[in-house]
Amino acid sequence: MTTEELLQKCRKKDRTAWDEFAKRYRHLVAKSVGYKIKTLKTPSSRNEIADIIQDIFLAIWEKDKLDEVKDPATLESWLAIMSINMASNHFKKRSLRHFQDAVSIEKTLTIENRRTTLGEVLT
């Protein structure tokens, strides 16, 4: 099946075509995600990487992202760029979650009916 035929069938949500699409381009997506991880120098587990790859294919399916590909000859480039961007977004969200969990040392605490700050407790 040509790339153009595959794209047409995938746009129509043909399950067999989607299986072929995922099989054909999984390595490219994984390589793109790996590239982004390497450039960000961020530790990642195999499970996290697998989740990112799955999220990329899921987003393509659910959000009809293949409609953005006007020329089948550009599919691989488009897919690589999209994968890199989605991996980047994943790690931005992950770092924001960690930042939101942080507690300021100026946070007011009540310990034994006395108000103090976290910084005072730690010193």
N, C-alpha and C. Protein backbone atom coordinates (compact mmCIF):
# COMPACT_ATOMS: atom_id res chain seq x y z
N MET A 1 0.85 -1.17 0.00
CA MET A 1 0.00 0.00 0.00
C MET A 1 0.90 1.24 0.00
N THR A 2 0.60 2.19 -0.87
CA THR A 2 1.40 3.40 -0.94
C THR A 2 1.09 4.29 0.27
N THR A 3 1.94 5.25 0.50
CA THR A 3 1.74 6.19 1.60
C THR A 3 0.45 6.97 1.40
N GLU A 4 0.18 7.39 0.18
CA GLU A 4 -1.04 8.13 -0.10
C GLU A 4 -2.29 7.29 0.20
N GLU A 5 -2.27 6.03 -0.22
CA GLU A 5 -3.41 5.14 0.06
C GLU A 5 -3.56 4.92 1.56
N LEU A 6 -2.44 4.74 2.24
CA LEU A 6 -2.47 4.55 3.68
C LEU A 6 -3.06 5.77 4.38
N LEU A 7 -2.64 6.95 3.98
CA LEU A 7 -3.18 8.19 4.57
C LEU A 7 -4.68 8.31 4.35
N GLN A 8 -5.11 8.02 3.14
CA GLN A 8 -6.55 8.11 2.83
C GLN A 8 -7.36 7.17 3.70
N LYS A 9 -6.89 5.95 3.85
CA LYS A 9 -7.60 4.98 4.67
C LYS A 9 -7.56 5.35 6.15
N CYS A 10 -6.43 5.85 6.60
CA CYS A 10 -6.32 6.26 8.00
C CYS A 10 -7.25 7.43 8.30
N ARG A 11 -7.36 8.35 7.37
CA ARG A 11 -8.27 9.49 7.55
C ARG A 11 -9.72 9.04 7.68
N LYS A 12 -10.03 7.89 7.07
CA LYS A 12 -11.39 7.33 7.16
C LYS A 12 -11.54 6.42 8.37
N LYS A 13 -10.52 6.38 9.22
CA LYS A 13 -10.50 5.59 10.46
C LYS A 13 -10.56 4.08 10.21
N ASP A 14 -9.96 3.65 9.12
CA ASP A 14 -9.86 2.22 8.81
C ASP A 14 -8.87 1.58 9.80
N ARG A 15 -9.36 0.67 10.60
CA ARG A 15 -8.53 0.05 11.66
C ARG A 15 -7.32 -0.70 11.11
N THR A 16 -7.51 -1.42 10.02
CA THR A 16 -6.40 -2.15 9.42
C THR A 16 -5.32 -1.20 8.94
N ALA A 17 -5.74 -0.09 8.35
CA ALA A 17 -4.77 0.92 7.90
C ALA A 17 -4.05 1.55 9.09
N TRP A 18 -4.79 1.80 10.17
CA TRP A 18 -4.17 2.38 11.37
C TRP A 18 -3.14 1.43 11.97
N ASP A 19 -3.45 0.15 11.97
CA ASP A 19 -2.47 -0.82 12.45
C ASP A 19 -1.21 -0.78 11.60
N GLU A 20 -1.40 -0.71 10.29
CA GLU A 20 -0.26 -0.63 9.37
C GLU A 20 0.51 0.67 9.58
N PHE A 21 -0.22 1.77 9.77
CA PHE A 21 0.42 3.08 10.00
C PHE A 21 1.30 3.01 11.25
N ALA A 22 0.75 2.49 12.35
CA ALA A 22 1.50 2.40 13.60
C ALA A 22 2.72 1.49 13.44
N LYS A 23 2.52 0.37 12.77
CA LYS A 23 3.62 -0.57 12.54
C LYS A 23 4.72 0.07 11.69
N ARG A 24 4.31 0.77 10.65
CA ARG A 24 5.25 1.36 9.70
C ARG A 24 6.05 2.53 10.31
N TYR A 25 5.41 3.31 11.18
CA TYR A 25 6.04 4.55 11.65
C TYR A 25 6.40 4.55 13.14
N ARG A 26 6.18 3.44 13.83
CA ARG A 26 6.50 3.40 15.26
C ARG A 26 7.99 3.68 15.51
N HIS A 27 8.84 3.09 14.69
CA HIS A 27 10.28 3.30 14.88
C HIS A 27 10.66 4.78 14.70
N LEU A 28 10.09 5.42 13.71
CA LEU A 28 10.37 6.84 13.47
C LEU A 28 9.91 7.69 14.66
N VAL A 29 8.73 7.41 15.17
CA VAL A 29 8.21 8.15 16.33
C VAL A 29 9.11 7.91 17.54
N ALA A 30 9.47 6.66 17.78
CA ALA A 30 10.34 6.32 18.91
C ALA A 30 11.70 7.02 18.79
N LYS A 31 12.24 7.02 17.60
CA LYS A 31 13.54 7.67 17.37
C LYS A 31 13.44 9.18 17.61
N SER A 32 12.34 9.79 17.21
CA SER A 32 12.13 11.22 17.40
C SER A 32 11.98 11.56 18.88
N VAL A 33 11.23 10.73 19.59
CA VAL A 33 11.07 10.93 21.04
C VAL A 33 12.43 10.76 21.73
N GLY A 34 13.17 9.74 21.34
CA GLY A 34 14.51 9.52 21.91
C GLY A 34 15.44 10.70 21.66
N TYR A 35 15.36 11.26 20.46
CA TYR A 35 16.16 12.45 20.13
C TYR A 35 15.82 13.60 21.08
N LYS A 36 14.53 13.82 21.32
CA LYS A 36 14.12 14.93 22.20
C LYS A 36 14.59 14.69 23.62
N ILE A 37 14.49 13.46 24.08
CA ILE A 37 14.94 13.13 25.43
C ILE A 37 16.44 13.40 25.56
N LYS A 38 17.18 13.03 24.53
CA LYS A 38 18.63 13.24 24.55
C LYS A 38 18.97 14.73 24.57
N THR A 39 18.25 15.53 23.78
CA THR A 39 18.55 16.97 23.74
C THR A 39 18.14 17.67 25.04
N LEU A 40 17.10 17.16 25.69
CA LEU A 40 16.67 17.75 26.96
C LEU A 40 17.49 17.23 28.14
N LYS A 41 18.22 16.15 27.91
CA LYS A 41 19.02 15.51 28.96
C LYS A 41 18.16 15.23 30.19
N THR A 42 17.00 14.63 29.94
CA THR A 42 16.07 14.33 31.02
C THR A 42 15.95 12.83 31.20
N PRO A 43 16.00 12.38 32.44
CA PRO A 43 15.85 10.93 32.65
C PRO A 43 14.41 10.49 32.36
N SER A 44 14.29 9.33 31.74
CA SER A 44 12.97 8.81 31.38
C SER A 44 13.00 7.29 31.47
N SER A 45 11.92 6.73 31.94
CA SER A 45 11.82 5.27 32.01
C SER A 45 11.30 4.74 30.68
N ARG A 46 11.47 3.47 30.46
CA ARG A 46 10.94 2.85 29.25
C ARG A 46 9.42 2.99 29.20
N ASN A 47 8.79 2.87 30.37
CA ASN A 47 7.33 3.00 30.42
C ASN A 47 6.89 4.41 30.03
N GLU A 48 7.62 5.41 30.50
CA GLU A 48 7.27 6.79 30.15
C GLU A 48 7.44 7.02 28.65
N ILE A 49 8.50 6.51 28.09
CA ILE A 49 8.73 6.65 26.64
C ILE A 49 7.62 5.94 25.86
N ALA A 50 7.26 4.74 26.30
CA ALA A 50 6.17 4.01 25.63
C ALA A 50 4.86 4.78 25.73
N ASP A 51 4.62 5.42 26.88
CA ASP A 51 3.40 6.23 27.05
C ASP A 51 3.39 7.42 26.10
N ILE A 52 4.54 8.06 25.94
CA ILE A 52 4.63 9.21 25.03
C ILE A 52 4.33 8.77 23.60
N ILE A 53 4.93 7.67 23.19
CA ILE A 53 4.71 7.15 21.84
C ILE A 53 3.23 6.82 21.64
N GLN A 54 2.64 6.17 22.61
CA GLN A 54 1.22 5.84 22.52
C GLN A 54 0.37 7.10 22.46
N ASP A 55 0.71 8.10 23.25
CA ASP A 55 -0.03 9.37 23.24
C ASP A 55 0.05 10.06 21.88
N ILE A 56 1.19 9.94 21.22
CA ILE A 56 1.35 10.56 19.90
C ILE A 56 0.41 9.89 18.90
N PHE A 57 0.40 8.58 18.86
CA PHE A 57 -0.49 7.88 17.93
C PHE A 57 -1.96 8.12 18.29
N LEU A 58 -2.25 8.17 19.57
CA LEU A 58 -3.63 8.43 20.01
C LEU A 58 -4.09 9.83 19.59
N ALA A 59 -3.22 10.81 19.74
CA ALA A 59 -3.56 12.18 19.33
C ALA A 59 -3.78 12.27 17.83
N ILE A 60 -2.96 11.58 17.07
CA ILE A 60 -3.14 11.57 15.62
C ILE A 60 -4.51 10.99 15.27
N TRP A 61 -4.89 9.92 15.93
CA TRP A 61 -6.17 9.25 15.68
C TRP A 61 -7.34 10.13 16.14
N GLU A 62 -7.32 10.53 17.39
CA GLU A 62 -8.47 11.24 17.97
C GLU A 62 -8.68 12.64 17.41
N LYS A 63 -7.60 13.31 17.10
CA LYS A 63 -7.69 14.71 16.66
C LYS A 63 -7.57 14.86 15.15
N ASP A 64 -7.67 13.77 14.43
CA ASP A 64 -7.58 13.79 12.97
C ASP A 64 -6.38 14.59 12.47
N LYS A 65 -5.25 14.38 13.12
CA LYS A 65 -4.04 15.13 12.78
C LYS A 65 -3.52 14.86 11.37
N LEU A 66 -3.84 13.69 10.82
CA LEU A 66 -3.35 13.38 9.48
C LEU A 66 -3.95 14.30 8.42
N ASP A 67 -5.03 15.00 8.77
CA ASP A 67 -5.59 15.98 7.83
C ASP A 67 -4.61 17.12 7.56
N GLU A 68 -3.65 17.31 8.47
CA GLU A 68 -2.65 18.38 8.31
C GLU A 68 -1.61 18.03 7.25
N VAL A 69 -1.50 16.75 6.92
CA VAL A 69 -0.50 16.30 5.93
C VAL A 69 -1.10 16.45 4.54
N LYS A 70 -0.64 17.47 3.84
CA LYS A 70 -1.17 17.74 2.49
C LYS A 70 -0.46 16.94 1.40
N ASP A 71 0.81 16.68 1.60
CA ASP A 71 1.61 15.95 0.62
C ASP A 71 2.16 14.68 1.27
N PRO A 72 1.78 13.51 0.80
CA PRO A 72 2.27 12.26 1.40
C PRO A 72 3.79 12.18 1.47
N ALA A 73 4.49 12.86 0.60
CA ALA A 73 5.95 12.84 0.61
C ALA A 73 6.53 13.51 1.85
N THR A 74 5.72 14.33 2.52
CA THR A 74 6.20 15.04 3.72
C THR A 74 5.77 14.35 5.02
N LEU A 75 5.11 13.22 4.92
CA LEU A 75 4.57 12.54 6.11
C LEU A 75 5.64 12.25 7.15
N GLU A 76 6.75 11.67 6.74
CA GLU A 76 7.78 11.30 7.71
C GLU A 76 8.36 12.53 8.41
N SER A 77 8.59 13.60 7.68
CA SER A 77 9.09 14.83 8.30
C SER A 77 8.07 15.40 9.27
N TRP A 78 6.83 15.42 8.82
CA TRP A 78 5.74 15.93 9.67
C TRP A 78 5.62 15.11 10.94
N LEU A 79 5.68 13.80 10.80
CA LEU A 79 5.54 12.91 11.93
C LEU A 79 6.71 13.06 12.92
N ALA A 80 7.90 13.22 12.40
CA ALA A 80 9.07 13.42 13.26
C ALA A 80 8.95 14.73 14.05
N ILE A 81 8.57 15.80 13.37
CA ILE A 81 8.43 17.10 14.03
C ILE A 81 7.31 17.05 15.07
N MET A 82 6.20 16.45 14.71
CA MET A 82 5.09 16.34 15.64
C MET A 82 5.49 15.53 16.87
N SER A 83 6.22 14.45 16.66
CA SER A 83 6.66 13.60 17.77
C SER A 83 7.61 14.36 18.70
N ILE A 84 8.53 15.10 18.12
CA ILE A 84 9.47 15.90 18.92
C ILE A 84 8.70 16.95 19.72
N ASN A 85 7.75 17.61 19.09
CA ASN A 85 6.97 18.64 19.80
C ASN A 85 6.12 18.04 20.91
N MET A 86 5.49 16.91 20.66
CA MET A 86 4.66 16.30 21.69
C MET A 86 5.51 15.77 22.85
N ALA A 87 6.69 15.25 22.56
CA ALA A 87 7.59 14.82 23.63
C ALA A 87 8.03 16.02 24.46
N SER A 88 8.35 17.10 23.78
CA SER A 88 8.74 18.33 24.48
C SER A 88 7.61 18.81 25.39
N ASN A 89 6.39 18.81 24.88
CA ASN A 89 5.24 19.22 25.69
C ASN A 89 5.04 18.30 26.89
N HIS A 90 5.26 17.02 26.70
CA HIS A 90 5.14 16.06 27.80
C HIS A 90 6.10 16.42 28.93
N PHE A 91 7.35 16.71 28.58
CA PHE A 91 8.34 17.00 29.61
C PHE A 91 8.13 18.37 30.24
N LYS A 92 7.59 19.32 29.48
CA LYS A 92 7.23 20.61 30.08
C LYS A 92 6.15 20.42 31.13
N LYS A 93 5.12 19.64 30.78
CA LYS A 93 4.04 19.37 31.74
C LYS A 93 4.57 18.63 32.96
N ARG A 94 5.47 17.68 32.73
CA ARG A 94 6.05 16.93 33.85
C ARG A 94 6.82 17.86 34.79
N SER A 95 7.61 18.75 34.23
CA SER A 95 8.37 19.66 35.09
C SER A 95 7.46 20.66 35.80
N LEU A 96 6.38 21.07 35.15
CA LEU A 96 5.43 21.97 35.81
C LEU A 96 4.74 21.28 36.97
N ARG A 97 4.43 20.00 36.81
CA ARG A 97 3.81 19.25 37.92
C ARG A 97 4.74 19.23 39.12
N HIS A 98 6.04 19.01 38.89
CA HIS A 98 7.01 19.00 39.99
C HIS A 98 7.11 20.39 40.62
N PHE A 99 7.09 21.41 39.79
CA PHE A 99 7.19 22.77 40.30
C PHE A 99 5.97 23.12 41.15
N GLN A 100 4.78 22.69 40.69
CA GLN A 100 3.56 22.98 41.44
C GLN A 100 3.54 22.25 42.77
N ASP A 101 4.24 21.14 42.87
CA ASP A 101 4.30 20.40 44.13
C ASP A 101 5.28 21.02 45.12
N ALA A 102 6.11 21.94 44.65
CA ALA A 102 7.10 22.58 45.52
C ALA A 102 6.41 23.46 46.54
N VAL A 103 7.03 23.57 47.70
CA VAL A 103 6.49 24.39 48.78
C VAL A 103 7.49 25.48 49.09
N SER A 104 7.02 26.69 49.17
CA SER A 104 7.88 27.83 49.47
C SER A 104 8.36 27.75 50.91
N ILE A 105 9.61 28.17 51.13
CA ILE A 105 10.12 28.20 52.51
C ILE A 105 9.47 29.33 53.31
N GLU A 106 8.75 30.19 52.62
CA GLU A 106 8.02 31.27 53.29
C GLU A 106 6.61 30.86 53.70
N LYS A 107 6.24 29.63 53.41
CA LYS A 107 4.91 29.13 53.74
C LYS A 107 4.71 29.18 55.26
N THR A 108 3.59 29.70 55.65
CA THR A 108 3.28 29.80 57.07
C THR A 108 2.76 28.46 57.59
N LEU A 109 3.34 28.03 58.69
CA LEU A 109 2.95 26.78 59.34
C LEU A 109 2.48 27.07 60.76
N THR A 110 1.65 26.22 61.28
CA THR A 110 1.25 26.31 62.67
C THR A 110 1.74 25.05 63.37
N ILE A 111 2.67 25.24 64.29
CA ILE A 111 3.23 24.12 65.02
C ILE A 111 3.02 24.39 66.51
N GLU A 112 2.30 23.49 67.15
CA GLU A 112 1.99 23.61 68.58
C GLU A 112 1.41 24.99 68.88
N ASN A 113 0.40 25.37 68.12
CA ASN A 113 -0.32 26.65 68.27
C ASN A 113 0.57 27.87 68.07
N ARG A 114 1.72 27.71 67.46
CA ARG A 114 2.62 28.83 67.17
C ARG A 114 2.81 28.93 65.67
N ARG A 115 2.67 30.13 65.11
CA ARG A 115 2.83 30.33 63.66
C ARG A 115 4.29 30.60 63.36
N THR A 116 4.78 29.90 62.35
CA THR A 116 6.16 30.05 61.92
C THR A 116 6.22 29.80 60.42
N THR A 117 7.38 29.93 59.83
CA THR A 117 7.53 29.63 58.41
C THR A 117 8.33 28.34 58.25
N LEU A 118 8.21 27.73 57.09
CA LEU A 118 8.95 26.52 56.81
C LEU A 118 10.45 26.79 56.91
N GLY A 119 10.87 27.96 56.44
CA GLY A 119 12.29 28.34 56.50
C GLY A 119 12.81 28.39 57.91
N GLU A 120 11.99 28.89 58.84
CA GLU A 120 12.41 28.95 60.24
C GLU A 120 12.51 27.55 60.85
N VAL A 121 11.63 26.68 60.45
CA VAL A 121 11.66 25.31 60.96
C VAL A 121 12.92 24.59 60.46
N LEU A 122 13.29 24.85 59.22
CA LEU A 122 14.45 24.16 58.63
C LEU A 122 15.79 24.69 59.11
N THR A 123 15.81 25.87 59.70
CA THR A 123 17.10 26.43 60.15
C THR A 123 17.38 26.13 61.59
